[in-house]
One Martini backbone bead per residue (centre of mass of N, CA, C, O) as a GRO file, in nm:
protein
  136
    1UNK     BB    1 -14.235   2.251 -26.029
    2UNK     BB    2 -13.970   2.314 -25.839
    3UNK     BB    3 -13.749   2.256 -25.637
    4UNK     BB    4 -13.563   2.500 -25.380
    5UNK     BB    5 -13.293   2.328 -25.542
    6UNK     BB    6 -13.347   2.455 -25.843
    7UNK     BB    7 -13.370   2.754 -25.767
    8UNK     BB    8 -13.093   2.774 -25.651
    9UNK     BB    9 -12.933   2.714 -25.868
   10UNK     BB   10 -13.059   2.905 -26.101
   11UNK     BB   11 -12.907   3.120 -25.900
   12UNK     BB   12 -12.667   3.048 -25.913
   13UNK     BB   13 -12.634   3.036 -26.272
   14UNK     BB   14 -12.793   3.364 -26.281
   15UNK     BB   15 -12.774   3.539 -26.032
   16UNK     BB   16 -13.099   3.579 -25.965
   17UNK     BB   17 -13.403   3.501 -25.914
   18UNK     BB   18 -13.657   3.272 -26.004
   19UNK     BB   19 -13.951   3.558 -25.987
   20UNK     BB   20 -13.763   3.694 -26.316
   21UNK     BB   21 -13.922   3.478 -26.563
   22UNK     BB   22 -14.086   3.772 -26.696
   23UNK     BB   23 -14.107   3.924 -27.038
   24UNK     BB   24 -14.216   4.139 -27.178
   25UNK     BB   25 -14.521   4.247 -27.151
   26UNK     BB   26 -14.557   3.992 -26.909
   27UNK     BB   27 -14.391   4.194 -26.709
   28UNK     BB   28 -14.508   4.466 -26.691
   29UNK     BB   29 -14.790   4.404 -26.667
   30UNK     BB   30 -14.713   4.285 -26.356
   31UNK     BB   31 -14.583   4.497 -26.277
   32UNK     BB   32 -14.829   4.742 -26.242
   33UNK     BB   33 -14.985   4.572 -26.033
   34UNK     BB   34 -14.766   4.599 -25.857
   35UNK     BB   35 -14.728   4.812 -25.778
   36UNK     BB   36 -15.019   4.926 -25.708
   37UNK     BB   37 -15.027   4.771 -25.481
   38UNK     BB   38 -14.780   4.951 -25.357
   39UNK     BB   39 -14.991   5.166 -25.310
   40UNK     BB   40 -15.180   5.025 -25.106
   41UNK     BB   41 -15.043   4.992 -24.874
   42UNK     BB   42 -14.893   5.279 -24.830
   43UNK     BB   43 -15.161   5.374 -24.773
   44UNK     BB   44 -15.249   5.239 -24.560
   45UNK     BB   45 -14.978   5.229 -24.356
   46UNK     BB   46 -14.856   5.514 -24.458
   47UNK     BB   47 -14.897   5.842 -24.271
   48UNK     BB   48 -14.688   5.939 -24.496
   49UNK     BB   49 -14.829   5.928 -24.713
   50UNK     BB   50 -15.131   6.032 -24.718
   51UNK     BB   51 -15.002   6.307 -24.625
   52UNK     BB   52 -14.892   6.396 -24.967
   53UNK     BB   53 -15.126   6.274 -25.125
   54UNK     BB   54 -15.276   6.554 -25.005
   55UNK     BB   55 -15.152   6.725 -25.082
   56UNK     BB   56 -15.077   6.688 -25.385
   57UNK     BB   57 -15.365   6.699 -25.467
   58UNK     BB   58 -15.420   6.984 -25.377
   59UNK     BB   59 -15.092   7.135 -25.509
   60UNK     BB   60 -15.216   7.012 -25.764
   61UNK     BB   61 -15.381   7.250 -25.875
   62UNK     BB   62 -15.243   7.514 -25.799
   63UNK     BB   63 -14.975   7.488 -26.049
   64UNK     BB   64 -15.203   7.537 -26.267
   65UNK     BB   65 -15.333   7.807 -26.097
   66UNK     BB   66 -14.998   7.942 -26.090
   67UNK     BB   67 -14.813   7.852 -26.350
   68UNK     BB   68 -14.734   8.036 -26.638
   69UNK     BB   69 -14.583   7.822 -26.717
   70UNK     BB   70 -14.478   7.420 -26.826
   71UNK     BB   71 -14.288   7.496 -26.614
   72UNK     BB   72 -14.342   7.596 -26.373
   73UNK     BB   73 -14.566   7.335 -26.339
   74UNK     BB   74 -14.358   7.121 -26.359
   75UNK     BB   75 -14.257   7.177 -26.085
   76UNK     BB   76 -14.400   7.168 -25.918
   77UNK     BB   77 -14.526   6.856 -25.971
   78UNK     BB   78 -14.277   6.715 -25.971
   79UNK     BB   79 -14.177   6.828 -25.609
   80UNK     BB   80 -14.436   6.590 -25.560
   81UNK     BB   81 -14.341   6.353 -25.710
   82UNK     BB   82 -14.083   6.307 -25.555
   83UNK     BB   83 -14.246   6.307 -25.230
   84UNK     BB   84 -14.327   6.033 -25.289
   85UNK     BB   85 -14.081   5.899 -25.358
   86UNK     BB   86 -13.911   5.942 -25.183
   87UNK     BB   87 -14.132   5.740 -24.940
   88UNK     BB   88 -14.156   5.485 -25.102
   89UNK     BB   89 -13.829   5.432 -25.053
   90UNK     BB   90 -13.797   5.491 -24.807
   91UNK     BB   91 -14.028   5.290 -24.629
   92UNK     BB   92 -13.890   5.013 -24.764
   93UNK     BB   93 -13.649   5.019 -24.592
   94UNK     BB   94 -13.834   5.025 -24.328
   95UNK     BB   95 -13.938   4.748 -24.376
   96UNK     BB   96 -13.681   4.577 -24.437
   97UNK     BB   97 -13.552   4.563 -24.183
   98UNK     BB   98 -13.849   4.512 -23.971
   99UNK     BB   99 -13.763   4.218 -24.089
  100UNK     BB  100 -13.470   4.155 -24.023
  101UNK     BB  101 -13.511   4.361 -23.716
  102UNK     BB  102 -13.637   4.503 -23.428
  103UNK     BB  103 -13.413   4.554 -23.314
  104UNK     BB  104 -13.184   4.767 -23.198
  105UNK     BB  105 -12.969   4.933 -23.380
  106UNK     BB  106 -12.752   5.136 -23.569
  107UNK     BB  107 -12.823   5.060 -23.858
  108UNK     BB  108 -13.151   5.081 -23.868
  109UNK     BB  109 -13.071   5.394 -23.814
  110UNK     BB  110 -12.941   5.496 -23.996
  111UNK     BB  111 -13.089   5.408 -24.216
  112UNK     BB  112 -13.362   5.531 -24.131
  113UNK     BB  113 -13.250   5.839 -24.103
  114UNK     BB  114 -13.171   5.873 -24.446
  115UNK     BB  115 -13.440   5.824 -24.544
  116UNK     BB  116 -13.614   6.041 -24.356
  117UNK     BB  117 -13.286   6.267 -24.493
  118UNK     BB  118 -13.471   6.310 -24.767
  119UNK     BB  119 -13.763   6.355 -24.764
  120UNK     BB  120 -13.705   6.633 -24.626
  121UNK     BB  121 -13.556   6.726 -24.858
  122UNK     BB  122 -13.714   6.706 -25.075
  123UNK     BB  123 -13.945   6.930 -24.888
  124UNK     BB  124 -13.721   7.149 -24.989
  125UNK     BB  125 -13.800   7.126 -25.290
  126UNK     BB  126 -14.050   7.251 -25.280
  127UNK     BB  127 -13.964   7.548 -25.132
  128UNK     BB  128 -13.884   7.608 -25.292
  129UNK     BB  129 -13.973   7.595 -25.578
  130UNK     BB  130 -14.233   7.749 -25.549
  131UNK     BB  131 -14.043   8.036 -25.421
  132UNK     BB  132 -13.965   8.100 -25.674
  133UNK     BB  133 -14.210   8.085 -25.836
  134UNK     BB  134 -14.364   8.312 -25.695
  135UNK     BB  135 -14.142   8.490 -25.596
  136UNK     BB  136 -13.868   8.517 -25.822
   0.00000   0.00000   0.00000
C-alpha cells in the first residue's frame, strides 16, 4: 500500500483522489453498495428523510391508483422521488458543513438554509403536480 506522500503525489499528478482507482463494472458494483450505505445512513440519522420516505411509501400506491394515465402517474411518483433526492443532497451538505466545524458561522448557516430551501421547493413541487393532476 502506498504511503501518504505517494498518495499525495498521485493526487497532485492526476488531480484525483487516490480512492478513485476502480473502473468498469467493479466501480458500478462498489457504487451500488456505497449507495446502499448512504440509504442506510440517511434512514438511521435523518428524521426528515425517514418522514419523507414514509410519505412516499404511502403516496406512491395512491399515485398509481389516482393517476389516470402513465404520464400522470409518472409525474406524481417522480415528484416524490425528487423530494427524496433533494433531501439526501441536503443531508449530505449538512453533514459536510458539520464535519468542517460545529461553530456558528454565516456561511455554514447559508449553506444549510439554501439546502433546506431546496427541500421546501421540492415539496411545493409535489403539491403543484398532485394538485394539477387531481384537480386541474
